[in-house]
XYZ file of N, CA and C in Angstrom:
351
model
N -50.854 -12.813 -156.899
C -49.264 -13.338 -157.263
C -49.431 -13.091 -159.321
N -48.109 -12.689 -159.296
C -47.824 -12.717 -161.237
C -47.708 -14.635 -161.438
N -48.285 -15.210 -162.094
C -48.359 -16.324 -163.199
C -46.679 -16.965 -162.642
N -46.109 -16.518 -163.480
C -45.714 -17.228 -163.298
C -43.855 -17.671 -161.886
N -44.846 -16.499 -160.577
C -43.756 -16.585 -159.405
C -45.370 -18.055 -158.896
N -46.670 -18.002 -159.861
C -47.199 -19.071 -158.584
C -46.987 -20.159 -158.196
N -47.129 -21.350 -157.234
C -46.053 -22.653 -156.876
C -47.413 -22.737 -157.982
N -46.525 -24.671 -158.660
C -47.213 -25.689 -159.086
C -48.344 -26.614 -158.652
N -49.094 -27.054 -159.449
C -51.012 -27.538 -158.653
C -49.600 -28.815 -158.286
N -51.050 -29.201 -156.697
C -49.645 -29.890 -156.037
C -50.191 -31.396 -157.256
N -50.581 -31.763 -157.604
C -49.707 -32.778 -158.273
C -48.601 -32.848 -159.572
N -47.878 -31.644 -159.864
C -47.089 -31.565 -160.486
C -46.471 -31.644 -158.739
N -46.321 -31.294 -157.808
C -45.176 -31.166 -156.714
C -43.847 -32.614 -157.599
N -43.954 -33.521 -157.643
C -42.856 -33.966 -157.497
C -41.988 -33.949 -158.415
N -42.297 -33.312 -160.158
C -41.411 -33.807 -161.027
C -40.372 -32.589 -160.638
N -41.387 -31.263 -160.071
C -40.452 -30.105 -160.358
C -39.973 -30.172 -159.135
N -40.001 -30.625 -158.063
C -38.472 -31.393 -157.289
C -37.557 -32.476 -157.652
N -37.829 -33.500 -159.357
C -37.539 -34.034 -159.224
C -35.400 -33.188 -160.073
N -37.205 -31.474 -161.088
C -35.981 -31.355 -161.761
C -35.037 -30.324 -161.414
N -35.872 -30.175 -159.791
C -34.199 -28.565 -159.424
C -33.289 -29.939 -158.788
N -33.613 -31.624 -158.926
C -32.495 -32.252 -158.635
C -31.796 -32.947 -159.728
N -32.803 -32.207 -160.758
C -32.090 -33.217 -161.838
C -31.132 -32.115 -162.429
N -31.391 -30.456 -162.003
C -29.861 -29.434 -163.167
C -29.508 -28.949 -161.859
N -29.089 -29.738 -160.446
C -27.490 -30.159 -159.951
C -26.368 -31.386 -160.222
N -27.581 -32.752 -161.254
C -26.418 -33.556 -161.473
C -27.432 -34.761 -161.347
N -28.373 -34.337 -160.737
C -28.627 -35.482 -160.049
C -28.848 -37.491 -160.079
N -28.457 -38.024 -161.489
C -29.480 -39.323 -162.694
C -30.031 -39.683 -161.913
N -29.852 -40.013 -159.929
C -31.615 -41.314 -160.386
C -32.629 -40.101 -160.208
N -32.069 -39.169 -159.867
C -33.813 -37.968 -159.698
C -33.810 -38.388 -161.527
N -33.137 -38.115 -162.725
C -33.489 -38.026 -163.755
C -33.795 -40.048 -164.494
N -32.968 -40.813 -164.101
C -34.053 -42.418 -163.982
C -35.181 -42.541 -163.478
N -35.661 -41.600 -162.317
C -37.082 -40.980 -162.059
C -37.955 -40.625 -163.128
N -37.438 -39.989 -163.462
C -38.452 -38.783 -164.502
C -38.912 -39.614 -165.573
N -37.285 -40.083 -165.539
C -37.618 -40.784 -167.169
C -39.177 -41.979 -166.779
N -38.300 -42.802 -166.132
C -39.254 -43.483 -166.028
C -40.417 -43.512 -165.211
N -41.490 -42.084 -164.887
C -42.959 -42.057 -164.280
C -43.779 -41.417 -165.784
N -42.138 -41.180 -166.747
C -43.353 -39.726 -168.726
C -42.248 -40.758 -169.336
N -41.883 -41.655 -169.343
C -41.783 -42.344 -170.601
C -42.627 -42.636 -171.714
N -43.635 -43.370 -171.143
C -44.547 -44.122 -171.760
C -45.093 -43.023 -171.994
N -45.883 -41.050 -172.008
C -46.589 -39.923 -173.063
C -45.234 -40.692 -173.172
N -44.204 -39.255 -173.294
C -42.922 -39.273 -175.064
C -43.532 -40.385 -175.659
N -42.806 -41.669 -175.692
C -42.545 -41.995 -176.498
C -43.963 -42.562 -176.803
N -45.660 -42.170 -176.320
C -47.015 -42.625 -177.127
C -46.903 -40.808 -177.908
N -46.785 -40.454 -177.016
C -46.691 -38.949 -177.978
C -46.048 -39.155 -179.189
N -45.279 -39.324 -179.672
C -43.642 -39.506 -180.269
C -44.382 -40.655 -181.544
N -44.918 -41.553 -181.012
C -45.361 -43.065 -182.020
C -46.767 -42.412 -182.570
N -47.802 -41.586 -181.841
C -48.640 -41.240 -182.942
C -48.884 -39.697 -184.242
N -47.888 -39.115 -183.789
C -46.414 -37.805 -183.883
C -46.599 -38.415 -185.312
N -45.930 -39.395 -185.363
C -44.374 -40.145 -186.874
C -45.371 -41.346 -187.753
N -46.880 -41.845 -186.969
C -47.482 -42.436 -187.015
C -46.254 -43.478 -187.576
N -44.772 -43.258 -187.007
C -43.677 -44.981 -187.435
C -43.045 -45.473 -185.896
N -42.702 -46.675 -185.207
C -42.580 -47.083 -184.702
C -40.642 -47.743 -184.852
N -40.235 -47.056 -186.081
C -38.776 -47.592 -186.012
C -38.013 -45.986 -185.607
N -38.778 -44.909 -184.791
C -37.521 -44.030 -184.720
C -37.790 -43.850 -183.141
N -39.480 -44.050 -182.443
C -39.928 -43.669 -181.376
C -38.871 -43.742 -180.217
N -38.361 -44.467 -180.146
C -36.889 -44.799 -179.631
C -36.075 -43.692 -179.399
N -35.456 -42.970 -180.507
C -34.823 -42.530 -180.485
C -34.529 -41.248 -180.236
N -36.072 -40.422 -180.980
C -36.870 -39.274 -180.613
C -37.110 -39.593 -178.946
N -37.894 -40.056 -178.941
C -37.552 -40.173 -176.853
C -36.778 -39.839 -176.434
N -35.265 -40.233 -176.505
C -33.874 -40.715 -176.195
C -33.763 -38.975 -176.125
N -33.591 -38.055 -177.214
C -33.928 -36.601 -177.554
C -34.381 -35.645 -177.076
N -36.359 -36.522 -176.694
C -36.367 -35.465 -175.525
C -35.446 -35.471 -174.229
N -35.781 -36.394 -173.562
C -35.375 -36.461 -172.233
C -33.458 -36.145 -172.260
N -32.332 -35.598 -173.621
C -31.321 -35.105 -173.076
C -31.913 -33.987 -173.319
N -32.800 -32.823 -173.682
C -32.886 -32.190 -173.632
C -33.657 -31.859 -172.290
N -34.295 -32.725 -171.667
C -34.986 -31.891 -170.418
C -33.176 -32.377 -169.455
N -32.832 -32.919 -169.377
C -31.258 -33.585 -168.300
C -30.665 -31.420 -169.550
N -30.455 -31.439 -170.303
C -29.862 -30.740 -170.584
C -31.142 -28.743 -169.864
N -31.020 -29.019 -170.204
C -32.421 -27.748 -170.013
C -32.624 -28.097 -168.548
N -32.824 -29.112 -167.636
C -33.016 -28.393 -166.245
C -32.309 -27.285 -165.081
N -31.361 -26.925 -165.435
C -30.704 -26.052 -164.605
C -32.080 -24.895 -165.185
N -31.786 -24.503 -166.103
C -32.677 -23.108 -166.112
C -35.013 -23.991 -166.525
N -35.399 -24.640 -165.924
C -36.331 -25.154 -166.106
C -37.104 -23.895 -164.992
N -38.127 -23.865 -165.081
C -38.737 -22.314 -164.328
C -40.629 -22.983 -163.667
N -41.149 -23.894 -163.635
C -41.707 -23.639 -163.819
C -43.460 -22.864 -164.109
N -43.680 -22.478 -164.648
C -44.339 -21.765 -165.085
C -46.591 -22.133 -164.983
N -45.529 -23.598 -165.951
C -46.904 -24.601 -165.986
C -46.636 -26.068 -165.211
N -47.284 -26.949 -165.202
C -47.137 -27.850 -165.410
C -46.145 -28.655 -166.407
N -45.284 -29.450 -165.381
C -44.214 -30.071 -166.183
C -44.556 -30.980 -167.513
N -46.131 -31.246 -167.131
C -45.893 -32.280 -168.296
C -46.681 -30.851 -169.195
N -46.622 -30.532 -169.189
C -47.083 -28.640 -169.582
C -45.605 -28.856 -170.754
N -44.820 -28.690 -170.150
C -43.377 -27.899 -171.393
C -42.919 -29.609 -171.265
N -42.957 -30.118 -170.071
C -42.637 -32.251 -171.815
C -43.221 -31.640 -172.668
N -44.409 -32.295 -172.983
C -44.317 -31.742 -173.849
C -44.642 -31.054 -175.665
N -43.983 -29.631 -174.968
C -43.807 -29.360 -175.906
C -42.414 -28.951 -176.151
N -41.186 -29.856 -175.747
C -39.795 -30.367 -175.550
C -41.124 -31.665 -176.907
N -41.718 -31.914 -176.872
C -41.405 -33.340 -177.760
C -42.142 -33.562 -178.295
N -42.972 -32.132 -178.629
C -43.864 -31.728 -180.175
C -42.501 -31.450 -180.751
N -41.757 -30.824 -180.240
C -40.867 -29.826 -180.969
C -39.785 -31.063 -181.774
N -39.824 -32.193 -180.428
C -38.350 -33.056 -180.966
C -39.014 -33.977 -182.803
N -39.877 -34.239 -181.849
C -40.388 -34.587 -183.143
C -40.511 -34.177 -184.718
N -41.017 -32.614 -184.044
C -41.039 -31.813 -185.973
C -39.938 -32.135 -186.065
N -38.838 -31.399 -185.398
C -37.511 -31.149 -186.526
C -37.437 -32.102 -186.417
N -37.231 -33.281 -185.868
C -37.121 -34.668 -187.032
C -37.343 -34.770 -187.805
N -39.126 -34.537 -188.027
C -39.698 -34.932 -188.842
C -38.905 -34.006 -190.046
N -39.009 -32.759 -189.786
C -39.524 -31.442 -191.209
C -38.002 -31.811 -191.223
N -36.875 -32.722 -190.302
C -35.432 -32.204 -190.957
C -35.358 -33.931 -192.038
N -36.153 -34.288 -192.434
C -36.560 -34.816 -192.850
C -35.441 -36.646 -192.852
N -35.464 -36.823 -191.042
C -34.864 -37.594 -190.677
C -35.668 -38.853 -190.513
N -37.012 -38.503 -190.848
C -38.211 -39.505 -190.406
C -38.029 -40.065 -191.114
N -37.885 -41.746 -190.806
C -38.059 -42.710 -191.273
C -39.440 -43.429 -192.298
N -39.340 -43.942 -193.680
C -41.622 -43.449 -194.398
C -41.153 -44.861 -195.692
N -41.662 -45.168 -195.596
C -42.017 -45.284 -197.050
C -42.869 -45.319 -198.351
N -41.884 -44.723 -199.400
C -42.731 -43.867 -200.608
C -43.326 -45.639 -200.975
N -44.537 -45.012 -201.458
C -45.624 -46.556 -201.717
C -46.540 -46.205 -202.690
N -45.629 -46.876 -204.170
C -46.163 -45.948 -205.098
C -47.432 -46.945 -205.842
N -47.885 -45.886 -206.025
C -50.123 -46.493 -206.062
C -50.434 -47.231 -206.950
N -48.856 -46.809 -207.954
C -49.010 -48.268 -209.394
C -48.724 -48.876 -209.641
N -47.233 -49.184 -207.768
C -46.900 -50.490 -207.972
C -47.505 -52.379 -207.072
N -47.590 -52.853 -207.988
C -48.598 -53.921 -207.486
C -48.664 -54.173 -206.380
N -49.837 -55.223 -205.214
C -49.709 -54.972 -203.683
C -49.093 -56.511 -204.555
N -48.585 -57.560 -202.824
C -47.759 -58.901 -202.313
C -49.247 -59.169 -203.068
N -50.443 -58.564 -203.082
C -51.514 -59.568 -203.864
C -51.194 -59.413 -205.286
N -51.585 -58.901 -205.894
C -50.652 -58.502 -207.312
C -51.771 -57.319 -207.437
N -52.870 -56.464 -206.684
C -54.139 -56.097 -207.907
C -52.813 -53.768 -207.241
N -52.916 -53.889 -208.154
C -53.375 -52.115 -207.834
C -54.111 -51.399 -207.885
N -53.574 -50.148 -206.455
C -54.847 -49.368 -205.855
C -54.646 -48.569 -206.719
């Protein structure tokens, strides 16, 4: 059987089931999926950006994309692999587009102790 037709791993079955329901517009299934994977998404974004100020916004964008893609979702790999790919793409696009909140720190500026680096 070709990989694209193989069944997802047993531990992935619940996510696949939820995605099918979400594809039919089931908001309760979507809420459950968010609860199941919110920590993974937010943790990944926080590690990628190194800034906590926009983590929630980017996480929300990830789950909006999951909602919009649910009708086309095909379980070719573990659900978390697919979700990780969406998460990294959204975070990288955010960073690349200059929408990230970063601080420009001058190495010549005095610190709070009055010392320069």
